Coordinates of C-alpha atoms and ligand atoms in Angstrom, one line a residue:
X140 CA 0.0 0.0 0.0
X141 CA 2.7 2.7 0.8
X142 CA 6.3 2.8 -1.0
X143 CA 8.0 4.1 2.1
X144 CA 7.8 7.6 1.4
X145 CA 3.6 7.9 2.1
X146 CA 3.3 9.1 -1.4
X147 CA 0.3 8.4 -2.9
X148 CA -2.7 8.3 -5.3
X149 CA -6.5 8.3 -3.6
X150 CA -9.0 7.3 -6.3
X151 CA -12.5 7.4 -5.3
X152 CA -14.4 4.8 -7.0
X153 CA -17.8 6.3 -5.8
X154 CA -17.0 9.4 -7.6
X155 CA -16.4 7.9 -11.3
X156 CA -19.7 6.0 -10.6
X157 CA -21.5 9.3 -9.6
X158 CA -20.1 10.9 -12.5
X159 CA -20.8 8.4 -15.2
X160 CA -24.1 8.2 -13.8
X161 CA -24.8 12.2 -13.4
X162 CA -23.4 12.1 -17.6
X163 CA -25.8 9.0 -18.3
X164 CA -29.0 10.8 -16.8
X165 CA -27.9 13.6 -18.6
X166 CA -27.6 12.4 -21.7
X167 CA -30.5 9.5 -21.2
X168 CA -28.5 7.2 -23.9
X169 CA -26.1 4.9 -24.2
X170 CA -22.4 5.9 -22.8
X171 CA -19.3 4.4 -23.5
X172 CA -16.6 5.3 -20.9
X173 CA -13.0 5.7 -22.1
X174 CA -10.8 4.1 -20.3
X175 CA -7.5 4.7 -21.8
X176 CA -3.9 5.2 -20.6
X177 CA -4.7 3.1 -17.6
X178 CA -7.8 4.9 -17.1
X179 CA -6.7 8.2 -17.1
X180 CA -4.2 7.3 -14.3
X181 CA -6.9 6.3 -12.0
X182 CA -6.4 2.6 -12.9
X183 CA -7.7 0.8 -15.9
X184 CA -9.7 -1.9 -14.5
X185 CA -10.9 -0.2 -11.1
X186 CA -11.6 2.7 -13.0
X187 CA -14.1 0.6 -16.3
X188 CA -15.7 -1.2 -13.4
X189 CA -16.7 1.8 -11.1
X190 CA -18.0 3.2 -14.5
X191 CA -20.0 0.1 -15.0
X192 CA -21.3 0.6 -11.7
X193 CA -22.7 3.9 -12.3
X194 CA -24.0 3.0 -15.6
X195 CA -21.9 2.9 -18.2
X196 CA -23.0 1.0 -21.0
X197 CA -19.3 0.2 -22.9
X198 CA -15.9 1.3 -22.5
X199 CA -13.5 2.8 -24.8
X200 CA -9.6 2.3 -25.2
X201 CA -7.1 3.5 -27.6
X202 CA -5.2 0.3 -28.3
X203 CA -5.7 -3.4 -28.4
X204 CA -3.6 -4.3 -25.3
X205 CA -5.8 -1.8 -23.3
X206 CA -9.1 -3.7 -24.1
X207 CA -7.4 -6.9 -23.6
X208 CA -6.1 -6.1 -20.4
X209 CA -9.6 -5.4 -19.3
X210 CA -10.9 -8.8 -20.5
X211 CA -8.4 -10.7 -18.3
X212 CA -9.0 -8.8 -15.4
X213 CA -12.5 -10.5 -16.0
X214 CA -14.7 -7.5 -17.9
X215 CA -17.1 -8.7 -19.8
X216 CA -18.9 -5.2 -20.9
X217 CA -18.8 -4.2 -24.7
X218 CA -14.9 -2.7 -25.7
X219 CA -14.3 -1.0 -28.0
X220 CA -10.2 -0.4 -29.2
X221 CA -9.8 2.2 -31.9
X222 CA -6.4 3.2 -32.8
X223 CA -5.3 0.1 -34.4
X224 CA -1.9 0.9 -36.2
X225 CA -0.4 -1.6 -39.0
X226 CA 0.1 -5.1 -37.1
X227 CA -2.2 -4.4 -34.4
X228 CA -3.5 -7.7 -32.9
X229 CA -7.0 -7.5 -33.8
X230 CA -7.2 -11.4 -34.0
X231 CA -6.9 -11.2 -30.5
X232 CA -9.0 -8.2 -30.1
X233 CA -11.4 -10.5 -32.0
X234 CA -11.1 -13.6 -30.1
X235 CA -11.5 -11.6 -26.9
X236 CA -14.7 -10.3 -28.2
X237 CA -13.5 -6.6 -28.3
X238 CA -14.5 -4.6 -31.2
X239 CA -12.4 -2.4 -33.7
X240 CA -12.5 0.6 -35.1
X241 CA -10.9 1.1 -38.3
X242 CA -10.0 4.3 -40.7
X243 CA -8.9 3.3 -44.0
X244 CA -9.1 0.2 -46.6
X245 CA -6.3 -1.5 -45.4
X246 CA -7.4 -1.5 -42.1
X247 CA -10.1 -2.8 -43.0
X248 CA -8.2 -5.7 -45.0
X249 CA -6.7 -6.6 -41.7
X250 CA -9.9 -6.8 -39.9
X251 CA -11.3 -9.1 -42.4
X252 CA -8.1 -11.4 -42.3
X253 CA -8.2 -11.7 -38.5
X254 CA -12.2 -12.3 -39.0
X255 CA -11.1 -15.4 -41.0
X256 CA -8.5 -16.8 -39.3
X257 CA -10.5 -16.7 -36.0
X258 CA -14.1 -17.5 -37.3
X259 CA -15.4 -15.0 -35.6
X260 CA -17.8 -11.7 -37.1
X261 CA -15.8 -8.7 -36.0
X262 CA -17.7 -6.1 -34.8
X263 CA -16.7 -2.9 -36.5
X264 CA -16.6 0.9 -35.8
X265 CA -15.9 2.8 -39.2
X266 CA -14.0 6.6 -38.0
X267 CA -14.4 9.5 -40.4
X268 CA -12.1 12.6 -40.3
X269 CA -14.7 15.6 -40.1
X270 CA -11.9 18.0 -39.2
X271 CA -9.8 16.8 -36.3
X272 CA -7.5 15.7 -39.0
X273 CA -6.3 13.1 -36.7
X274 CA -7.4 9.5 -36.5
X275 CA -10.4 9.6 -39.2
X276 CA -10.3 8.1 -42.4
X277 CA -10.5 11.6 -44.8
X278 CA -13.4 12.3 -46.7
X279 CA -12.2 11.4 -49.8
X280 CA -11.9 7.6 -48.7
X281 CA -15.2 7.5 -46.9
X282 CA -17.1 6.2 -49.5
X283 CA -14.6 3.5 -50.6
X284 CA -14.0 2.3 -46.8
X285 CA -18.0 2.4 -46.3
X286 CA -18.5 0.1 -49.7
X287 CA -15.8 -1.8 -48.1
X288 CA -16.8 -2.3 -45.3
X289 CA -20.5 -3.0 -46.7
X290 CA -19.1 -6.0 -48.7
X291 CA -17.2 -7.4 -45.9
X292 CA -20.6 -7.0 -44.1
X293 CA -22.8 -9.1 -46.5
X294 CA -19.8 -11.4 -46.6
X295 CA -20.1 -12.1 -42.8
X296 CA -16.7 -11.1 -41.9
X297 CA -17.8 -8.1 -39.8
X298 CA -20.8 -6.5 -38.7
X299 CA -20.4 -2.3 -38.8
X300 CA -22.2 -1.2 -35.1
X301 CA -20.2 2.1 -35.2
X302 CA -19.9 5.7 -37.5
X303 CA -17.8 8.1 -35.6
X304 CA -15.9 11.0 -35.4
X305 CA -14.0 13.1 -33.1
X306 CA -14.8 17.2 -32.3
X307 CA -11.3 19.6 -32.7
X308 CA -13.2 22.2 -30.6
X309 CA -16.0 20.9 -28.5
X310 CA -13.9 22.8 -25.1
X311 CA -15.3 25.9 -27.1
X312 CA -19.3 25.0 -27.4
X313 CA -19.8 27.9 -30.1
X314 CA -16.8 27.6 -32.1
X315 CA -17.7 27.4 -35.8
X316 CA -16.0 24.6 -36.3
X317 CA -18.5 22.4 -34.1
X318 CA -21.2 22.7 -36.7
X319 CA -18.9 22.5 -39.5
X320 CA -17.8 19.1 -38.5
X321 CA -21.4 18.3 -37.6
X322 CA -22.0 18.6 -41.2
X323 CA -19.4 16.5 -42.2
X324 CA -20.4 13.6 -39.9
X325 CA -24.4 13.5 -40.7
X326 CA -23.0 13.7 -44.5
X327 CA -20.8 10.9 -44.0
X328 CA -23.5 8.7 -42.0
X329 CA -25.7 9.5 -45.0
X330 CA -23.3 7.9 -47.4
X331 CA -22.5 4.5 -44.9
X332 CA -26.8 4.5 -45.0
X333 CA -27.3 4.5 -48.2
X334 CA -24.6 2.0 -48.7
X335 CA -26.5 -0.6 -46.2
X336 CA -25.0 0.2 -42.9
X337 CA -28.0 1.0 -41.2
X338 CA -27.4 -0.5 -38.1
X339 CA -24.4 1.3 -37.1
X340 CA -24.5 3.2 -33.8
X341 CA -23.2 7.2 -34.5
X342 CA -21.2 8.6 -31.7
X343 CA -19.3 12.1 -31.9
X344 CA -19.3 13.8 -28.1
X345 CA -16.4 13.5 -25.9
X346 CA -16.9 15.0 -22.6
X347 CA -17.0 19.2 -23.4
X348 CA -19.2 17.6 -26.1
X349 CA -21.5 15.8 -23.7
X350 CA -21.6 18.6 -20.9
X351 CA -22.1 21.3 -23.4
X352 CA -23.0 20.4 -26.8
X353 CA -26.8 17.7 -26.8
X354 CA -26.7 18.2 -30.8
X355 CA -23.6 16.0 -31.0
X356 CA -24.8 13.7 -28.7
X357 CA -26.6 11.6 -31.4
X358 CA -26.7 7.3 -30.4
X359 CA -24.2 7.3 -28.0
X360 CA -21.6 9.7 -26.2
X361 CA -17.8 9.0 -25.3
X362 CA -16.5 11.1 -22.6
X363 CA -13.5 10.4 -20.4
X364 CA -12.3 13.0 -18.4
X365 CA -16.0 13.7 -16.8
X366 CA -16.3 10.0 -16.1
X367 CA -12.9 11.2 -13.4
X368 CA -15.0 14.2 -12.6
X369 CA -12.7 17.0 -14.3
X370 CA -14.6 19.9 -15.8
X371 CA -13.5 19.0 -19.7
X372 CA -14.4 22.9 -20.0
X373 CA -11.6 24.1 -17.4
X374 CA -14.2 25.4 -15.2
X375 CA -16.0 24.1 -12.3
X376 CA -16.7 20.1 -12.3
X377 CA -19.9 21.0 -9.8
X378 CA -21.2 23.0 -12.2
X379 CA -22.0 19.5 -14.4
X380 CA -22.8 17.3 -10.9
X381 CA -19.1 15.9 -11.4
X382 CA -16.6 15.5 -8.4
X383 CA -12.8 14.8 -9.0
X384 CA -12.0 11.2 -8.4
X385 CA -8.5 11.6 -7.5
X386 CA -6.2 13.2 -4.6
X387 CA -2.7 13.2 -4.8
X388 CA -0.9 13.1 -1.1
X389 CA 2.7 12.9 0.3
X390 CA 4.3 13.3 3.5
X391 CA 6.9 15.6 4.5
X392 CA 10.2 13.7 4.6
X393 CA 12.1 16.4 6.4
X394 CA 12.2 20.2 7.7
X395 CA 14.7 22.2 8.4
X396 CA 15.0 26.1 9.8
X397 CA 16.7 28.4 7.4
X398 CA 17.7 31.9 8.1
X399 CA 16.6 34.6 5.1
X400 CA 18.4 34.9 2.0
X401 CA 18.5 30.8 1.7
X402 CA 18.7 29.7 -1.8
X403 CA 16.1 26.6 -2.4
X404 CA 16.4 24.1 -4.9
X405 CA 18.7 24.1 -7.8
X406 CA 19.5 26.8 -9.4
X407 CA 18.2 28.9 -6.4
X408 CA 15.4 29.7 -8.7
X409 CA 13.7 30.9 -4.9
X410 CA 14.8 32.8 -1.5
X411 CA 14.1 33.0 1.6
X412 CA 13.1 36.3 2.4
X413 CA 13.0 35.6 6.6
X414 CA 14.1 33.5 8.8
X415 CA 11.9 30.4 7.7
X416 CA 10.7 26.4 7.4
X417 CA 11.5 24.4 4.8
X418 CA 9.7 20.9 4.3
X419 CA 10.8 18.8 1.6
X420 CA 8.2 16.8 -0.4
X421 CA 9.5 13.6 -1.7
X422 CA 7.9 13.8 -5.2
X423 CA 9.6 15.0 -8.4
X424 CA 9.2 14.8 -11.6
X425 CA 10.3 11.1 -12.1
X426 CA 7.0 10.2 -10.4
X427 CA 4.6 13.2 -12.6
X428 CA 4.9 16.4 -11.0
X429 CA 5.8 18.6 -13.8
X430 CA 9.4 20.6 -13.3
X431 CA 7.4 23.3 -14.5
X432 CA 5.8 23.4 -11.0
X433 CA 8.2 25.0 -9.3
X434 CA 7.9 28.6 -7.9
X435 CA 4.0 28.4 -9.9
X436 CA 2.2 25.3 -8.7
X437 CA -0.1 25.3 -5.1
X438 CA 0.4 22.6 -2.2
X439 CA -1.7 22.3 0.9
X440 CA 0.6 22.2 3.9
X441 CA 0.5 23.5 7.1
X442 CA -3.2 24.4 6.9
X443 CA -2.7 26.6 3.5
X444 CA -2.1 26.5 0.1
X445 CA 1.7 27.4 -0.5
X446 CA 3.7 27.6 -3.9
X447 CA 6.2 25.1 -5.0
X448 CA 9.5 26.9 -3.5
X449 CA 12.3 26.7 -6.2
X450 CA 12.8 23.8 -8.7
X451 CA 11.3 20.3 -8.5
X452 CA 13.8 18.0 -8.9
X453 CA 13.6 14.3 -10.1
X454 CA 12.6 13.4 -6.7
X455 CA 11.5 15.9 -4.1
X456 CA 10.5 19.5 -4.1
X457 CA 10.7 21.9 -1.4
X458 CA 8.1 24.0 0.2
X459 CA 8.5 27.3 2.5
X460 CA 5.9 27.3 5.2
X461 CA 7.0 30.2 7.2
X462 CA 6.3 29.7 10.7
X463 CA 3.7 27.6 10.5
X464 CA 4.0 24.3 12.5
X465 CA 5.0 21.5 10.3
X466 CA 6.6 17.9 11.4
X467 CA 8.3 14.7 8.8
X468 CA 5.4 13.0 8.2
X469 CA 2.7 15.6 8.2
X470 CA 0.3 15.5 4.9
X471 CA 0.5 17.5 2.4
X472 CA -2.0 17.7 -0.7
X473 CA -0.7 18.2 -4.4
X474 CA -4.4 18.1 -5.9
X475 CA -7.8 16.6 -4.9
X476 CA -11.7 17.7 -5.1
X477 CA -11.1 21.0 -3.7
X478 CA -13.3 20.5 -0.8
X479 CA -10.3 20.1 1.7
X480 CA -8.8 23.1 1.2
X481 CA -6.0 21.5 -1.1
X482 CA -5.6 22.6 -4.9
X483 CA -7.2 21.1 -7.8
X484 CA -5.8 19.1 -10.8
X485 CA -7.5 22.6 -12.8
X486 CA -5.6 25.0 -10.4
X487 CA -2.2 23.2 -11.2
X488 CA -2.9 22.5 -14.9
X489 CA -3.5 26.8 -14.9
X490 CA -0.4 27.3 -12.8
X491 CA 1.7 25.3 -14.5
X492 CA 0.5 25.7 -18.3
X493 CA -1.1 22.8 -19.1
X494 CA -4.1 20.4 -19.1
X495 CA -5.8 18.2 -16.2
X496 CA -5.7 15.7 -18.6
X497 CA -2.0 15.7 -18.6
X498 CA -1.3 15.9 -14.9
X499 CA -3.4 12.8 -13.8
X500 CA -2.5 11.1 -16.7
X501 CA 0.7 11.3 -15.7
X502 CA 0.9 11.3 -12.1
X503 CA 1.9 7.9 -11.3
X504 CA 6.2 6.4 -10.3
X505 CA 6.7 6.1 -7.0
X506 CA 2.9 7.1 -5.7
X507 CA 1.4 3.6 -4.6
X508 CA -2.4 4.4 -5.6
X509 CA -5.1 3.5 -3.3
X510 CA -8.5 2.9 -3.9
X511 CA -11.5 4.4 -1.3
X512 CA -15.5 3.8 -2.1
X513 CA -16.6 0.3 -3.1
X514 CA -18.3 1.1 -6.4
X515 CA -17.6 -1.6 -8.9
X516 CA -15.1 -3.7 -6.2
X517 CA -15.1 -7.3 -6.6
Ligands
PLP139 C1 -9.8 10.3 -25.5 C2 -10.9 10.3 -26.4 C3 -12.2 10.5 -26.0 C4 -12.5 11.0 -24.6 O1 -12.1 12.4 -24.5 P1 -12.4 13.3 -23.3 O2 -12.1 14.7 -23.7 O3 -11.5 12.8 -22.2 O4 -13.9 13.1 -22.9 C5 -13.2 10.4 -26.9 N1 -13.0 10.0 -28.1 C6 -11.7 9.8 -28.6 C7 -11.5 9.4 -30.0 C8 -10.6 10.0 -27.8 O5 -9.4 9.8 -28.3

């Protein structure tokens, strides 16, 4: 549970099922829950089944391994894996009864030959580029990967239960390009219609797109960052009914007294200004905490939020808590819901220049994550 230094990751599973649930009543459709990069560093598999606790109806990963992972660990809900490179084991993805999404003819090809070789009807999500240009199979091919994928269809080889696409700018709910791309999707769903694939589920909203946008909502939505309860619009998660599902703690491995004019860290990026305490925080960058925290990022210590003092260094960073009573061992709190006092995963991403996304996704090395709440335990 602890890796000797206290450092550590609280996820509470209670929260991703309240949040999936609050998205799923708002929404009132089906919801896939992405999963991804181990969950969004709040743990794959804990993470897909608290979400299946509070309603989620399928998950979403990036690659193969991902969904696979989630089928050993015993999860039997609908997967889907969707960025599925040359080579990508979709025979496995197949036998494990995880469906693929595919953006071009070839991959296609490959889905067809794994279909084959395993017996088994793939079930198949067909991605269209609508202005991401990203992952999406471009306009010009969409109607040869939907004839495609129609033929391989009437051939048995793969049923097609997805059309989808992916918003550039849904963090911006009026930005032109929304209904621009909106276009382009029901366009493209009208050309996979008329060539037979009738069937197919359409899905365009990540999370800004399932907080703020109902018209992209269409037959099912596909947030992630909600599901952890971060605001995908940089604002207040409360504001949707979403809490933050993760708090990032450590214990102070050391103080020290320092008179003023101390330099702190390397570099001496900071000073003391006063005779002072220092408490050093063994977390660095090595386990997530960006080096561009230091001198910008907030920690609760000592009953208040203090800035990072100097640079954080690979392991540890330094904090100056003034003359405020502060012991080894005493808590401190990088981010958390907000409730506590501490910082949020928003107020660092803003201090230091970045996304939420990024810092949970990342947070992980030497933390031992624990889980609190029961939603989804086995
Ligand atoms: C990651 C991802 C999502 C989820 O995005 P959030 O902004 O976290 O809701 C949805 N769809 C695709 C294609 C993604 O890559």
């Amino acid at each position: 549970m602890t890796n000797g230094t206290g450092a550590e990751v609280v996820v509470d599973l209670d929260a991703i099922a309240a949040n999936t649930a609050a998205l799923r009543e708002r929404v009132r459709r089906p919801l896939m829950a992405v999963v991804k990069a181990d969950g969004y560093g709040h743990g794959l598999v804990p993470a897909a089944r608290a979400a299946l606790a509070g309603g989620a109806d399928q998950l979403g990963v990036a690659v193969v391994s991902e969904a696979l992972a989630l089928r050993a660990a015993g999860v039997t809900a609908p997967v889907l894996a969707w960025l599925n490179g040359p080579g990508a084991d979709i025979a496995a993805a197949l036998a494990a009864d995880v469906e693929v999404s595919v953006n071009a003819t070839w991959g296609l090809a490959e889905v067809v030959a794994a279909a084959r070789a395993t017996g088994r009807t793939a079930r198949l999500h067909l991605f269209v580029d609508t202005g991401l240009s990203r992952e999406g199979a471009p306009v010009a091919e969409w109607p040869g990967l939907v004839a495609a994928a129609a033929r391989a269809q009437a051939d048995g080889d793969v049923v097609v239960t997805g059309l989808w696409s992916h918003l550039a700018y849904a963090d911006a709910p009026t930005h032109p390009t929304i209904a621009a791309q909106v276009r382009v999707f029901e366009e493209a769903v009208a050309v996979a219609r008329a060539a037979g694939l009738t069937d197919a589920r359409r899905h365009l909203a990540n999370s800004a797109a399932t907080v703020a946008l109902p018209g992209t909502w269409y037959d099912m939505v596909r947030p992630g960052v909600a599901v952890y309860g971060l605001d995908p619009l940089g604002g207040d998660p409360a504001a949707h009914g979403l809490r933050p599902a993760m708090t990032v703690r450590a214990r102070v491995a050391l103080t020290k007294r320092v008179p003023a004019g101390a330099g702190v860290s390397y570099g001496h990026t900071y000073a003391t200004t006063a005779e002072t305490t220092l408490a050093l925080v063994p977390a660095g960058y090595a386990d997530g905490v960006p080096r561009a925290a230091g001198n910008v990022a907030p920690v609760l210590a000592a009953g208040e939020q203090r800035t990072i003092a100097g640079r954080v260094c690979m392991d540890q960073f330094v904090l100056d808590v003034g003359d405020a009573p502060i012991a080894a061992g005493d808590e401190v709190v990088l981010w958390g819901p907000g409730d506590g006092g501490e910082p949020t995963a928003q107020q660092w991403a803003d201090a230091v220049g970045t996304i939420h996304y990024e810092l949970v996704t990342r947070i992980g090395g030497r933390f031992a994550r624990r889980y609190v709440g029961s939603a989804g335990a086995v």
